[in-house]
């Protein structure tokens, strides 16, 4: 069973399949250290190894998405669990069932990353004040001393070094201004900020979780490396967002307060600090999408409008309209012909009746003429 050492780390022996799909488990000493956020394993207890001995393997906790029981996946390996980390699965074998449960719970608890609390914002404000207070040394003024008639005359020398000092102060002020947080260093008159704050998002390739600063505006949602950055890592246009909802895969990812932003090309998984913050983000993004589309325009209406705006679909629709017009004309002609035939049928019958009474059908010549007229 794992135990906690003097440095408040979870330690213990486990068997790990170091070579993927090899089926060979090796005995290793594991250390779960939440301070640097890593899981490392050694050949033996580091206290029994030389001081210069390095670890055999290591894994950052931010790359771990889920730790679960793998008895069904590896039925031959008793008390086996799997660590899903990025593109790799690490199969580990515990000593007994209780050891398996303790390690799975400890790893899942350690990988639940949370975002900064509200006091971190106060620290940012204090950092900002420190930057403004320490822009540089105060302006120094040099003096020149002249003795005239035995009397010392002190003259201030502002003309000689005024331009150089002002230039250096402007440069220092510009450098410190670039280091200010985003909401101060970037003008906000052109765009309206609806919501901003720190969250944790999952990467697209390695599936690792990193803290990012999110900014929701009228037409887009962007995220930065921190609130000190000006250039966003990515901008998500709200017109590409299909839906924003609480993530149904939160149980699979073993993360609380998780919601998803579904776009045309990708689904963004974002973890908030609390359930209230998660619902606040969902409500804010959904409201921004509705405000952008305008009243009475639902998502289905927007999709239909985009589909009908396609030139190929427009040409196809025009051809269907032409074909429908020709079909209607043909139907009208057929109906008119049918009506005419119904009207002419009695006239034709009357004509043949009169002809049959006036012509001698027993005469071969007149009978032949009768047939020709009838045909």
Tab-separated table of N, CA, C and O in Angstrom, residues 70-80:
chain	number	residue	atom	x	y	z
A	70	UNK	N	-7.915	-1.527	-14.969
A	70	UNK	CA	-7.692	-2.139	-16.296
A	70	UNK	C	-7.762	-3.657	-16.229
A	70	UNK	O	-7.080	-4.346	-16.992
A	71	UNK	N	-8.600	-4.175	-15.334
A	71	UNK	CA	-8.709	-5.628	-15.208
A	71	UNK	C	-9.257	-6.261	-16.474
A	71	UNK	O	-8.792	-7.331	-16.911
A	72	UNK	N	-10.233	-5.593	-17.121
A	72	UNK	CA	-10.806	-6.149	-18.361
A	72	UNK	C	-9.854	-6.006	-19.537
A	72	UNK	O	-9.865	-6.837	-20.445
A	73	UNK	N	-9.045	-4.960	-19.539
A	73	UNK	CA	-8.107	-4.775	-20.652
A	73	UNK	C	-6.925	-5.728	-20.548
A	73	UNK	O	-6.405	-6.174	-21.572
A	74	UNK	N	-6.475	-6.011	-19.352
A	74	UNK	CA	-5.369	-6.949	-19.143
A	74	UNK	C	-5.805	-8.023	-18.145
A	74	UNK	O	-5.491	-7.952	-16.956
A	75	UNK	N	-6.575	-9.005	-18.615
A	75	UNK	CA	-7.096	-10.010	-17.670
A	75	UNK	C	-6.011	-10.878	-17.049
A	75	UNK	O	-6.193	-11.414	-15.950
A	76	UNK	N	-4.876	-11.035	-17.734
A	76	UNK	CA	-3.805	-11.872	-17.196
A	76	UNK	C	-2.991	-11.160	-16.123
A	76	UNK	O	-2.292	-11.816	-15.351
A	77	UNK	N	-3.034	-9.815	-16.102
A	77	UNK	CA	-2.292	-9.042	-15.115
A	77	UNK	C	-3.210	-8.755	-13.931
A	77	UNK	O	-4.211	-8.040	-14.065
A	78	UNK	N	-2.900	-9.307	-12.783
A	78	UNK	CA	-3.748	-9.153	-11.604
A	78	UNK	C	-3.533	-7.780	-10.983
A	78	UNK	O	-2.407	-7.261	-10.934
A	79	UNK	N	-4.626	-7.159	-10.528
A	79	UNK	CA	-4.614	-5.841	-9.883
A	79	UNK	C	-3.946	-4.790	-10.791
A	79	UNK	O	-3.057	-4.045	-10.376
A	80	UNK	N	-4.379	-4.750	-12.019
A	80	UNK	CA	-3.779	-3.853	-13.006
A	80	UNK	C	-4.663	-2.616	-13.202
A	80	UNK	O	-5.890	-2.725	-13.245
